Tab-separated table of C-alpha atoms and ligand atoms in Angstrom:
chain	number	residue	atom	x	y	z
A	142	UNK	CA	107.727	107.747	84.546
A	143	UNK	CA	107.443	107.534	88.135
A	144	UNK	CA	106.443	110.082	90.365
A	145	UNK	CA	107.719	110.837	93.903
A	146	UNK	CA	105.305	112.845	95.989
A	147	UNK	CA	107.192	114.493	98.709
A	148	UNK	CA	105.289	117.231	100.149
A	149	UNK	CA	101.409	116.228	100.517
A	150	UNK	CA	98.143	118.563	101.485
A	151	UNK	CA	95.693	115.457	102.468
A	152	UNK	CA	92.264	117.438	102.521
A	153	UNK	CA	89.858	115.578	104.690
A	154	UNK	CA	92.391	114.086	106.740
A	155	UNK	CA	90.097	113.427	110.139
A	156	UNK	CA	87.368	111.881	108.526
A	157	UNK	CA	87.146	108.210	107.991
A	158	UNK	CA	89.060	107.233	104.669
A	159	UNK	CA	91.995	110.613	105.268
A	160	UNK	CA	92.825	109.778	108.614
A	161	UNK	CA	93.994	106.129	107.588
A	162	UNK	CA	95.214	107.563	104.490
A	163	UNK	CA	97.585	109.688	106.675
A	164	UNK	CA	98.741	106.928	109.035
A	165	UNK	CA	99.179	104.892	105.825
A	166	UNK	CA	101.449	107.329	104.526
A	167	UNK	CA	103.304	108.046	107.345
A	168	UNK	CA	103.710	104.651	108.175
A	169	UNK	CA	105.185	103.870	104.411
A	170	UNK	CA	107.351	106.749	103.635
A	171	UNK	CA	107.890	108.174	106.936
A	172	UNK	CA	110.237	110.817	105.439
A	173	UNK	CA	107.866	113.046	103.320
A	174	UNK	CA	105.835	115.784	104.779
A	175	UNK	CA	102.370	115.471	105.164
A	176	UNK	CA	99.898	118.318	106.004
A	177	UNK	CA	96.787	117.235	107.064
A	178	UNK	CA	93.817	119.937	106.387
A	179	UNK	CA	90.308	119.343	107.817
A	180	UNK	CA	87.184	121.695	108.911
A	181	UNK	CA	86.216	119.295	110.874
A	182	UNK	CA	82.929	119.078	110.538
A	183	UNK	CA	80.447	117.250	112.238
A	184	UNK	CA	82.348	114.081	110.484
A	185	UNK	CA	86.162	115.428	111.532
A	186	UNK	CA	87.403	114.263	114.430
A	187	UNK	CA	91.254	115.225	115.357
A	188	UNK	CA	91.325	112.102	118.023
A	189	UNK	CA	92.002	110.191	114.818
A	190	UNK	CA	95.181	111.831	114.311
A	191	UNK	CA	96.188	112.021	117.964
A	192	UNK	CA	99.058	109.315	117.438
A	193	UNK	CA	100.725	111.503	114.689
A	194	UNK	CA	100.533	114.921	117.178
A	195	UNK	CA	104.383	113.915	118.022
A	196	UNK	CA	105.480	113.432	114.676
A	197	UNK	CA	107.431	116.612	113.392
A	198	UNK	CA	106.113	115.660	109.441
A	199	UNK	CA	103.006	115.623	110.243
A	200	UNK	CA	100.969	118.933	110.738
A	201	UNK	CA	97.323	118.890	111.451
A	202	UNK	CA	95.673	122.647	109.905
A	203	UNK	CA	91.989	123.413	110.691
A	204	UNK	CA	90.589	124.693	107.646
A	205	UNK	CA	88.000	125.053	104.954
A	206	UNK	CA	88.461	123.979	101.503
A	207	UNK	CA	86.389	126.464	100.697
A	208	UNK	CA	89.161	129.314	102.007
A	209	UNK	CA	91.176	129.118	98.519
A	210	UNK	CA	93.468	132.017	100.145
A	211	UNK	CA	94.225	129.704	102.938
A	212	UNK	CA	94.690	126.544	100.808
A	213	UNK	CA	97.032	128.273	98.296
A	214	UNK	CA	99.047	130.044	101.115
A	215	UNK	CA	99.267	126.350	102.399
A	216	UNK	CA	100.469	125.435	99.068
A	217	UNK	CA	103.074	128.121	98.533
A	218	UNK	CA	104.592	128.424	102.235
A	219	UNK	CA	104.766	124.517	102.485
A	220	UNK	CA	106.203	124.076	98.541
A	221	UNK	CA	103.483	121.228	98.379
A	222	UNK	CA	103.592	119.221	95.411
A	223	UNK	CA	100.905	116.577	95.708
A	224	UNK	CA	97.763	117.178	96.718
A	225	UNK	CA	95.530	114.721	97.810
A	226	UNK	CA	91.444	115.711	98.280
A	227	UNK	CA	89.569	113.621	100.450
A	228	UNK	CA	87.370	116.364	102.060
A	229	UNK	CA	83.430	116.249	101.256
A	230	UNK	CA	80.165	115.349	102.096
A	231	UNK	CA	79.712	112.060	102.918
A	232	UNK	CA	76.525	110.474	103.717
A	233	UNK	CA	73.720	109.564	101.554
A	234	UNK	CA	71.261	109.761	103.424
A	235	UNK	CA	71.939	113.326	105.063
A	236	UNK	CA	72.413	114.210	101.196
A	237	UNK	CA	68.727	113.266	100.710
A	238	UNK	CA	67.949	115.442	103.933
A	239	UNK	CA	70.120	118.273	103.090
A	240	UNK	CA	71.290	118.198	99.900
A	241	UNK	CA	72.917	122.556	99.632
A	242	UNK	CA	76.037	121.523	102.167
A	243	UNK	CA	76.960	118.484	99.776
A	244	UNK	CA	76.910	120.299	96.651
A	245	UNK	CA	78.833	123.718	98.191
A	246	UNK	CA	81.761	121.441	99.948
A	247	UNK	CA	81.440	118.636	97.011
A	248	UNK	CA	81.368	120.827	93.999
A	249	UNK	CA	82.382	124.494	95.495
A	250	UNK	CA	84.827	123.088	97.646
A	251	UNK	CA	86.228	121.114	94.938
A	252	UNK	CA	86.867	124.163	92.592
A	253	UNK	CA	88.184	126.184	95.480
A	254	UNK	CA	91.647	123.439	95.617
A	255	UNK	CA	91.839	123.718	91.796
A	256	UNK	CA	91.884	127.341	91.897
A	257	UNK	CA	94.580	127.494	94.490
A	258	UNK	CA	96.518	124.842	92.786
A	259	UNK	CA	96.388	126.275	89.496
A	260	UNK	CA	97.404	129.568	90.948
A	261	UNK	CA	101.062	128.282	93.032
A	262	UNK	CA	101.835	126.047	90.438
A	263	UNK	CA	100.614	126.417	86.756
A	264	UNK	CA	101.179	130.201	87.370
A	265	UNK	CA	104.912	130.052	88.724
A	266	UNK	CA	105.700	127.711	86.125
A	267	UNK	CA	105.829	124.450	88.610
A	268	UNK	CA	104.965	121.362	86.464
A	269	UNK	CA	106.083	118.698	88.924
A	270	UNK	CA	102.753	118.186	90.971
A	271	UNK	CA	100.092	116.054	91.187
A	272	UNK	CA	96.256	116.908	92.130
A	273	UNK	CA	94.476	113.671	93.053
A	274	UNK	CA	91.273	113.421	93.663
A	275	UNK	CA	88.758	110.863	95.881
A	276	UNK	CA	85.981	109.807	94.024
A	277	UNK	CA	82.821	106.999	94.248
A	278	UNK	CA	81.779	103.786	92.216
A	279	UNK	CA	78.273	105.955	93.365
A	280	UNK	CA	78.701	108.377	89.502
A	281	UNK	CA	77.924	105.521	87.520
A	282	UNK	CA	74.433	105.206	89.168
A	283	UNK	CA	72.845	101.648	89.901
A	284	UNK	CA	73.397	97.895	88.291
A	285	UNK	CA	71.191	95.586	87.126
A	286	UNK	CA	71.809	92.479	89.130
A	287	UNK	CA	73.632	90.486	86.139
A	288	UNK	CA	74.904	93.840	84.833
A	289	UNK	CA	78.850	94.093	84.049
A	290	UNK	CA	80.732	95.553	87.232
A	291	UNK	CA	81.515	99.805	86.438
A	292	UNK	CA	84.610	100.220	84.366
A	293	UNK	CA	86.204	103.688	83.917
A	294	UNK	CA	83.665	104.006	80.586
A	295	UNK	CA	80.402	103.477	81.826
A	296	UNK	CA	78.393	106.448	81.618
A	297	UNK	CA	77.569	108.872	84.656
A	298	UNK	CA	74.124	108.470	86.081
A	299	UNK	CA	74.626	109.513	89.564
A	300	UNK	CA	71.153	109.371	91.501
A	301	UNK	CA	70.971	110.607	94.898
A	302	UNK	CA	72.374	114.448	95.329
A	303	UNK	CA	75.894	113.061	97.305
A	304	UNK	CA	76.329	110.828	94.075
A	305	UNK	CA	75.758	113.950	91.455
A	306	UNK	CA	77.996	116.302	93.668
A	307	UNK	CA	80.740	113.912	93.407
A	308	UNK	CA	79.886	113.361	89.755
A	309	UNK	CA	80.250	117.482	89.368
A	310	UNK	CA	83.329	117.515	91.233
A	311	UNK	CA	84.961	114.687	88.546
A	312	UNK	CA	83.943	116.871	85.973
A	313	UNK	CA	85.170	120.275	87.002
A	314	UNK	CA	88.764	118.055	87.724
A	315	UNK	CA	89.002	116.941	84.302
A	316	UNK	CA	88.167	120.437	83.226
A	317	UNK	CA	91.116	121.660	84.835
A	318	UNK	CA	93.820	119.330	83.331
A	319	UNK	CA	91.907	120.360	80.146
A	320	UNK	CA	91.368	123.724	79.895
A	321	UNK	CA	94.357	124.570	82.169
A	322	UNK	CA	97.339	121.240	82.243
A	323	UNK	CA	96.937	120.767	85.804
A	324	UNK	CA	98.417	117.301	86.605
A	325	UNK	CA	95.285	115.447	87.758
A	326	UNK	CA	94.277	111.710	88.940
A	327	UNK	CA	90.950	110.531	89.752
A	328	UNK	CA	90.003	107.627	91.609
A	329	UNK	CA	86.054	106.044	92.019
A	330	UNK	CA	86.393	103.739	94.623
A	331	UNK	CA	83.490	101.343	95.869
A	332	UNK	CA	82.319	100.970	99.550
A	333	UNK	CA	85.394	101.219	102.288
A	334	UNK	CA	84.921	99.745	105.922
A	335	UNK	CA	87.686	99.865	108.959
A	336	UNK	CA	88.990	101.511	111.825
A	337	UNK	CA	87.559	105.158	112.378
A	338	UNK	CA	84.289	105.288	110.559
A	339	UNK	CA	82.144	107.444	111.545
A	340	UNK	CA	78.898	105.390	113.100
A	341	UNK	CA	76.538	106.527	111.161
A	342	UNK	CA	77.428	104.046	108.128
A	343	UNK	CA	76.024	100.697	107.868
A	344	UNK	CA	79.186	98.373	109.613
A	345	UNK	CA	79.963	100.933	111.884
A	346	UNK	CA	76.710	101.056	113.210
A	347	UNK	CA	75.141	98.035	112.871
A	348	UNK	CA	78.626	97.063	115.406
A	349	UNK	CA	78.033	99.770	117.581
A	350	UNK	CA	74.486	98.891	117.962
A	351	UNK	CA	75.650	94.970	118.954
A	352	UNK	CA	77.281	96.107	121.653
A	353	UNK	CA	74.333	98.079	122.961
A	354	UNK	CA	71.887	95.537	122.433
A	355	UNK	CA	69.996	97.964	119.931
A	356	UNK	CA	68.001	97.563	116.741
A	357	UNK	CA	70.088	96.783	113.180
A	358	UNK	CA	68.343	98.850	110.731
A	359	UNK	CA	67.981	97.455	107.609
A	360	UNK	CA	66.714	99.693	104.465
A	361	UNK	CA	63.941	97.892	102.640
A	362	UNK	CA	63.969	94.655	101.632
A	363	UNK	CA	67.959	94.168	102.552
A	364	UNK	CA	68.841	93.153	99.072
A	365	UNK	CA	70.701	96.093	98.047
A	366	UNK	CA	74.572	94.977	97.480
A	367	UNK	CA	77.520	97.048	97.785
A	368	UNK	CA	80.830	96.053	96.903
A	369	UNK	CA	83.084	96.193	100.185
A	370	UNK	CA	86.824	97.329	99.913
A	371	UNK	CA	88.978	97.304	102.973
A	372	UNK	CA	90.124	101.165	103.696
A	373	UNK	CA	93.512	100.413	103.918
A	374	UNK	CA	93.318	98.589	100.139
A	375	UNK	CA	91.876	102.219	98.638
A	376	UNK	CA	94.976	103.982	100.087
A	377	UNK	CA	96.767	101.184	98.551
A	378	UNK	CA	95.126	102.208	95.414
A	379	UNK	CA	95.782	105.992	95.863
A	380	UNK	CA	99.346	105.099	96.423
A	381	UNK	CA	99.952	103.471	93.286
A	382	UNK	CA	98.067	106.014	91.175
A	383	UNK	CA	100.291	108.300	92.457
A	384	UNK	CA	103.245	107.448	91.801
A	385	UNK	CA	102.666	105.815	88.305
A	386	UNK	CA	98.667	106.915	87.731
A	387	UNK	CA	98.803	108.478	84.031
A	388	UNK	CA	97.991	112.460	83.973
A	389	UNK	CA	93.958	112.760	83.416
A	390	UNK	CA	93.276	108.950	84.294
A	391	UNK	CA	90.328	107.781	86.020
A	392	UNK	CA	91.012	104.386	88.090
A	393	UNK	CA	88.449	102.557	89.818
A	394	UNK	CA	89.360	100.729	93.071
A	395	UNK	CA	87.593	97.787	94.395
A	396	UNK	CA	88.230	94.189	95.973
A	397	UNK	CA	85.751	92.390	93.960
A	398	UNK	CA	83.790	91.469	97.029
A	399	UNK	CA	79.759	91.886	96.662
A	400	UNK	CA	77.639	91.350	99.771
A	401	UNK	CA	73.552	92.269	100.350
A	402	UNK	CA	73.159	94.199	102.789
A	403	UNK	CA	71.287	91.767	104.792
A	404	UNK	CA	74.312	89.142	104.439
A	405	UNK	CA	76.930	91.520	105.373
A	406	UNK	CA	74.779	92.496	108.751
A	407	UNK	CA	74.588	88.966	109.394
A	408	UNK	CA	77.945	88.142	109.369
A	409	UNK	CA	78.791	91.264	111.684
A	410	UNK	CA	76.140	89.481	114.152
A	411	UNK	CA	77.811	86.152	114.035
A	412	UNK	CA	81.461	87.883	114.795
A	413	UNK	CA	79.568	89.285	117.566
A	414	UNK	CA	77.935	86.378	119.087
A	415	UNK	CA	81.488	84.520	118.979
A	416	UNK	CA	82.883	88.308	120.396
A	417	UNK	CA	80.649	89.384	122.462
A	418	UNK	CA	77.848	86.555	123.681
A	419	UNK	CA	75.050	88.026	125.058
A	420	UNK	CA	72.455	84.338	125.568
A	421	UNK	CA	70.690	85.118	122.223
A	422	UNK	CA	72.117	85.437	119.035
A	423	UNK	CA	72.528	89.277	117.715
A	424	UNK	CA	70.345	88.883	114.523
A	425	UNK	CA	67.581	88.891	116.495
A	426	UNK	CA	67.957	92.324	116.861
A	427	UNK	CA	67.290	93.115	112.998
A	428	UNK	CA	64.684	95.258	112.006
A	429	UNK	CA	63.081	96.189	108.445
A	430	UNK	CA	62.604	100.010	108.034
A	431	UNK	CA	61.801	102.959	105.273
A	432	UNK	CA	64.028	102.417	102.562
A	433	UNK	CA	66.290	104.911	101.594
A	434	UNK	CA	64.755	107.403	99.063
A	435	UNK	CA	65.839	106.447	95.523
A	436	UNK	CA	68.230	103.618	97.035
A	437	UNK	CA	70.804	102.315	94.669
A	438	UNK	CA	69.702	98.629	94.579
A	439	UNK	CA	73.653	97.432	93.362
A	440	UNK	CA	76.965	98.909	92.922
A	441	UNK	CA	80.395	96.919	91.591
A	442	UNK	CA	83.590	97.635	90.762
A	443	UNK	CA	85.621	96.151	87.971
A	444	UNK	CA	89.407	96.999	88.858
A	445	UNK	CA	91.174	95.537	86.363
A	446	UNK	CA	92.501	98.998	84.517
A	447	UNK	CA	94.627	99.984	87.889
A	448	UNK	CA	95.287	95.679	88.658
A	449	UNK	CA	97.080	95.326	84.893
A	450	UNK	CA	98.143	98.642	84.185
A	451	UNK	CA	99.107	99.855	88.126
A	452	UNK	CA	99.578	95.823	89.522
A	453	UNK	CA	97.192	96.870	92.286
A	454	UNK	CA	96.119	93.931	94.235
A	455	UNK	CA	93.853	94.024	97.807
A	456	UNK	CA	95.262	92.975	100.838
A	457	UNK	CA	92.947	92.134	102.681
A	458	UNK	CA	90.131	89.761	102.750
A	459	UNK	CA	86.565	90.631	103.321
A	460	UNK	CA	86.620	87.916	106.070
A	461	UNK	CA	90.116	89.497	107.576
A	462	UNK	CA	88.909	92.791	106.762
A	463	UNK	CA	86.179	92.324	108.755
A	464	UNK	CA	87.197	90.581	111.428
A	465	UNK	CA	90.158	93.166	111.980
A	466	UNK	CA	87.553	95.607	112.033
A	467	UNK	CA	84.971	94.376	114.328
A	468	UNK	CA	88.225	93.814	116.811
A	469	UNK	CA	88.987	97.668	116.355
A	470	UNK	CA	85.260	99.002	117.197
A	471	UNK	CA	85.583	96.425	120.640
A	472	UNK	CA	88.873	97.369	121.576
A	473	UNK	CA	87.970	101.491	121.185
A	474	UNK	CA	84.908	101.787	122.406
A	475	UNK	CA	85.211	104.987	123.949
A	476	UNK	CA	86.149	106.288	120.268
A	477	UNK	CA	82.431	105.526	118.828
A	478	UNK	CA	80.855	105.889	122.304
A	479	UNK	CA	82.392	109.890	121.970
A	480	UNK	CA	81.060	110.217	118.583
A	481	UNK	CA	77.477	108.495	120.117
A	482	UNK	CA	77.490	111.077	122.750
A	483	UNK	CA	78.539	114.220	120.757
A	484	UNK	CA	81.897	114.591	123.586
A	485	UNK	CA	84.429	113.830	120.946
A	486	UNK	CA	84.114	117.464	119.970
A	487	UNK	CA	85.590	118.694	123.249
A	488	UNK	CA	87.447	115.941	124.237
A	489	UNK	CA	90.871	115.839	122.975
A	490	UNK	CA	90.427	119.823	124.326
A	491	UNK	CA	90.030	118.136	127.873
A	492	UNK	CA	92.777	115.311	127.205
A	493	UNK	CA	95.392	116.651	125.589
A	494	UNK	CA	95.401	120.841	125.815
B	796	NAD	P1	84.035	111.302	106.035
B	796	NAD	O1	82.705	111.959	106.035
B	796	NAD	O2	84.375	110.305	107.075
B	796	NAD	O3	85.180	112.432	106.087
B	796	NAD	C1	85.100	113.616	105.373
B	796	NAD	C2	86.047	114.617	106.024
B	796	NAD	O4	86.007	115.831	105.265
B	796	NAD	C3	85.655	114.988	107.470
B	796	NAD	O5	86.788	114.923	108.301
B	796	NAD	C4	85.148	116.420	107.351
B	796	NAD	O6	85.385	117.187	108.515
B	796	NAD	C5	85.957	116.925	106.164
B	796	NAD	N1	85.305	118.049	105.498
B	796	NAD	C6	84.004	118.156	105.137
B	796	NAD	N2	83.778	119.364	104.582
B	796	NAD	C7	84.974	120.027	104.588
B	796	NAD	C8	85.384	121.312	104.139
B	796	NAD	N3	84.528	122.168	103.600
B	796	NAD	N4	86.685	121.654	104.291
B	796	NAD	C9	87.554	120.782	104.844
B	796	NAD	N5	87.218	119.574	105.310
B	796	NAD	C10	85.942	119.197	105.174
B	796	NAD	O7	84.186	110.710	104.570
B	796	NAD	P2	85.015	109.428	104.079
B	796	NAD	O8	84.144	108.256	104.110
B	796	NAD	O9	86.333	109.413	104.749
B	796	NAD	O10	85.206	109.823	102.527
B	796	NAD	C11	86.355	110.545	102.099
B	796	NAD	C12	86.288	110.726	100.602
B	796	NAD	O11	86.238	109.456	99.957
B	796	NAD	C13	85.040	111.477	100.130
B	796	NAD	O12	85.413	112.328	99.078
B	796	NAD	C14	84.108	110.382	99.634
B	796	NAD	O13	83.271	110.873	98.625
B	796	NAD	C15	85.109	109.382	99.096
B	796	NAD	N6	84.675	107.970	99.110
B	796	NAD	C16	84.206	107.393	100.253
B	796	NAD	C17	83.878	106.046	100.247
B	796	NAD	C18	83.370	105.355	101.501
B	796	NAD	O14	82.959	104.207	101.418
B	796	NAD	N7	83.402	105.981	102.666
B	796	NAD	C19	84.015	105.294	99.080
B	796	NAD	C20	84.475	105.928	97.914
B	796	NAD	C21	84.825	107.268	97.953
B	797	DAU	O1	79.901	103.272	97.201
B	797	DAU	C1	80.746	104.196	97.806
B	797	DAU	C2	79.958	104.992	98.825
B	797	DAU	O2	79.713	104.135	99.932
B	797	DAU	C3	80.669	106.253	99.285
B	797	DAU	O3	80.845	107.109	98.186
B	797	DAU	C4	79.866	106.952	100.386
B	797	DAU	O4	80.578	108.081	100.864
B	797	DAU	C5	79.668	105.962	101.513
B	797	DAU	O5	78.901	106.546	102.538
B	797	DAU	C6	79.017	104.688	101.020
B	797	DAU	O6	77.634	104.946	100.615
B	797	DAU	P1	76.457	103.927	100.969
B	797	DAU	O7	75.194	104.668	100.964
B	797	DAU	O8	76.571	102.700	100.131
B	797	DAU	O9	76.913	103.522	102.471
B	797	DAU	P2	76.081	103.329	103.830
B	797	DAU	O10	77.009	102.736	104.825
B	797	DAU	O11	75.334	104.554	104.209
B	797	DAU	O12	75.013	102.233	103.417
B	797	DAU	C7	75.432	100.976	102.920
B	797	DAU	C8	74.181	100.215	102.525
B	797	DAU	O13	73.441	99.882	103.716
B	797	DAU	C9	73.210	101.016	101.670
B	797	DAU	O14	72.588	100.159	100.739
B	797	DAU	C10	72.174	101.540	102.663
B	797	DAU	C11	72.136	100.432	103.707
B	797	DAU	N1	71.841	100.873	105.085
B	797	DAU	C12	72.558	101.887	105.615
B	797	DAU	C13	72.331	102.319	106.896
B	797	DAU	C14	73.126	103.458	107.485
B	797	DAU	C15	70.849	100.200	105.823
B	797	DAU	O15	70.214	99.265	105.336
B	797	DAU	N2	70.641	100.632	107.105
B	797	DAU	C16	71.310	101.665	107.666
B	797	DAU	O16	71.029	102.021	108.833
């Protein structure tokens, strides 16, 4: 039976992946509610919600996932009925630098929503709601290169400690529809790229660092593959599951689109030399470094569970995708150049209060 969300908490919503959740939302039913929570951390950043600050259904709430009194009072006063939970930890690599902050947000954090959510609605007897929850291809661990692509079974063997927080976090959601009948959906989607990623991710970067005439870093030997998804394809994903996602379902989400690293930076520098021509091509500026500590050498996502059972298809194409998105980090440069120069943390303060 279908399910109509009409009163969402999007956690997360100024990072990368919530913000274009949000405007996806909005943009497709334009007549729910949508609360957008966020701590903003040093990955929030409210400029990518600035469009929606006239919209009277959207509301922007600076917050903590970790504040379950806050969260459920959000709940409660709002009557929310769908949450979705975006908010986390990130980055690999800072995971490998820093591991506490991912597994308190990732895992803590995590709990903190179910509690609140089992408390406004299991405990008043509301059993029209839907918890959904953001997770990564990055639980099943790393693929041989002629392995099978991750289905829904494959075991979890999550390797760095961003991959085992999110792995924790799955677990403590399924224990709640368990032990407790909270209406929960999990996704594990593969690697997203678009507008408003934060630049310290490989395309955002390795863009940002065309137009500055800088070094592309490349981990290793280059030959690490990821499996790229467009971000506006995931939400596309998220949508579907839920609205007709079955209770306590895991979906994976991916566009079936495998690229070494070293291949996808070379494609970003020959959008750039026909973009942005600078008298020598851009993948001169390539450069070898450290690889990543206990780098995941291949990740890939077999979608067909949410493709035959949801009729999810991607939109986009990687060479659309990608186009589209090189486009978006030239035509708002002063968005990345912010983030570059720390400002973007006081300037929509200076702009727009
Ligand atoms: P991001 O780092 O761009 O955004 C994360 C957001 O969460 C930020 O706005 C940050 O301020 C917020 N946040 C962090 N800690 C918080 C807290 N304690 N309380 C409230 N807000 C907090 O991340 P993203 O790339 O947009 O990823 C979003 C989700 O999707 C994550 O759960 C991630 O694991 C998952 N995911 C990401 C990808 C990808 O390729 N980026 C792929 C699959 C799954
Ligand atoms: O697979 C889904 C995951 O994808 C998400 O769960 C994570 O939140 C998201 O950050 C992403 O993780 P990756 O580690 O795959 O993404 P990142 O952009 O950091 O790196 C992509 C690949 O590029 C990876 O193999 C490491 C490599 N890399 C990355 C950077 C930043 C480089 O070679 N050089 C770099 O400078």
């Amino acid at each position: 039976m279908t399910y109509t969300p009409k009163i969402l908490l999007v956690t997360g919503a100024a990072g990368f992946i919530g913000s274009n959740f949000v405007h996806y939302w909005m943009d497709a039913y334009p007549e729910s509610k949508v609360i957008g929570l966020d701590a903003l951390t040093y990955a929030g950043n409210k400029e990518n919600l600035v469009s929606l600050s006239q919209n009277n259904n959207f509301t922007f709430v600076h917050a903590d996932i970790l504040d379950t009194d806050k969260v459920e009072k959000l709940l409660q006063d709002n009557n929310v009925d769908t949450l979705v939970h975006f908010a986390a930890e990130s980055h690999v690599d800072r995971s490998i630098h820093g591991p506490d902050a991912f597994f308190k947000t990732n895992i803590e954090g995590t709990h903190s929503l179910l509690k609140a959510a089992k408390k406004v609605w299991l405990d008043q007897g509301i059993t029209d709601h839907r918890f959904h929850h953001v997770s990564t291809d990055e639980v099943y661990g790393t693929l041989a290169p002629d392995a099978p692509a991750f289905t829904e079974t494959n075991q979890y063997l999550p390797n760095s400690p961003y991959a085992a927080s999110k792995a924790s976090s799955d677990h403590v959601v399924r224990s709640y529809h368990h032990t407790y009948g909270l209406n929960t959906t999990i996704s594990n989607c593969s690697n997203n790229y678009g507008p408003y990623q934060f630049p310290e991710k490989l395309i955002p970067l390795v863009i940002a660092n065309c137009l500055d005439g800088k070094s592309l870093p490349i981990y290793g030997d280059g030959q690490q593959i990821r499996d790229w998804l467009f971000v506006d394809d995931h939400n596309r994903g998220i949508d579907l599951i839920l609205h007709n996602g079955k209770i306590d379902n895991t979906y994976n989400i991916g566009g079936n689109n495998e690229w070494a690293n070293i291949d996808i930076v070379n494609v970003i520098c020959e959008l750039m030399d026909e973009h942005h021509p600078v008298g020598a091509p851009h993948n001169q500026l390539i450069t070898y470094v450290k690889d990543r500590a206990g780098h995941d050498r291949r990740y890939a996502i077999n979608a067909s569970k949410i493709m035959n059972e949801l009729g999810y298809k991607p939109q986009e194409t990687f060479e659309t995708g990608i186009r589209k998105t090189v486009q978006w980090y030239m035509d708002n440069e002063q968005w990345w150049r912010r983030i570059m120069d720390g400002s973007y943390k006081t300037w929509l303060d200076k702009n727009y209060e």
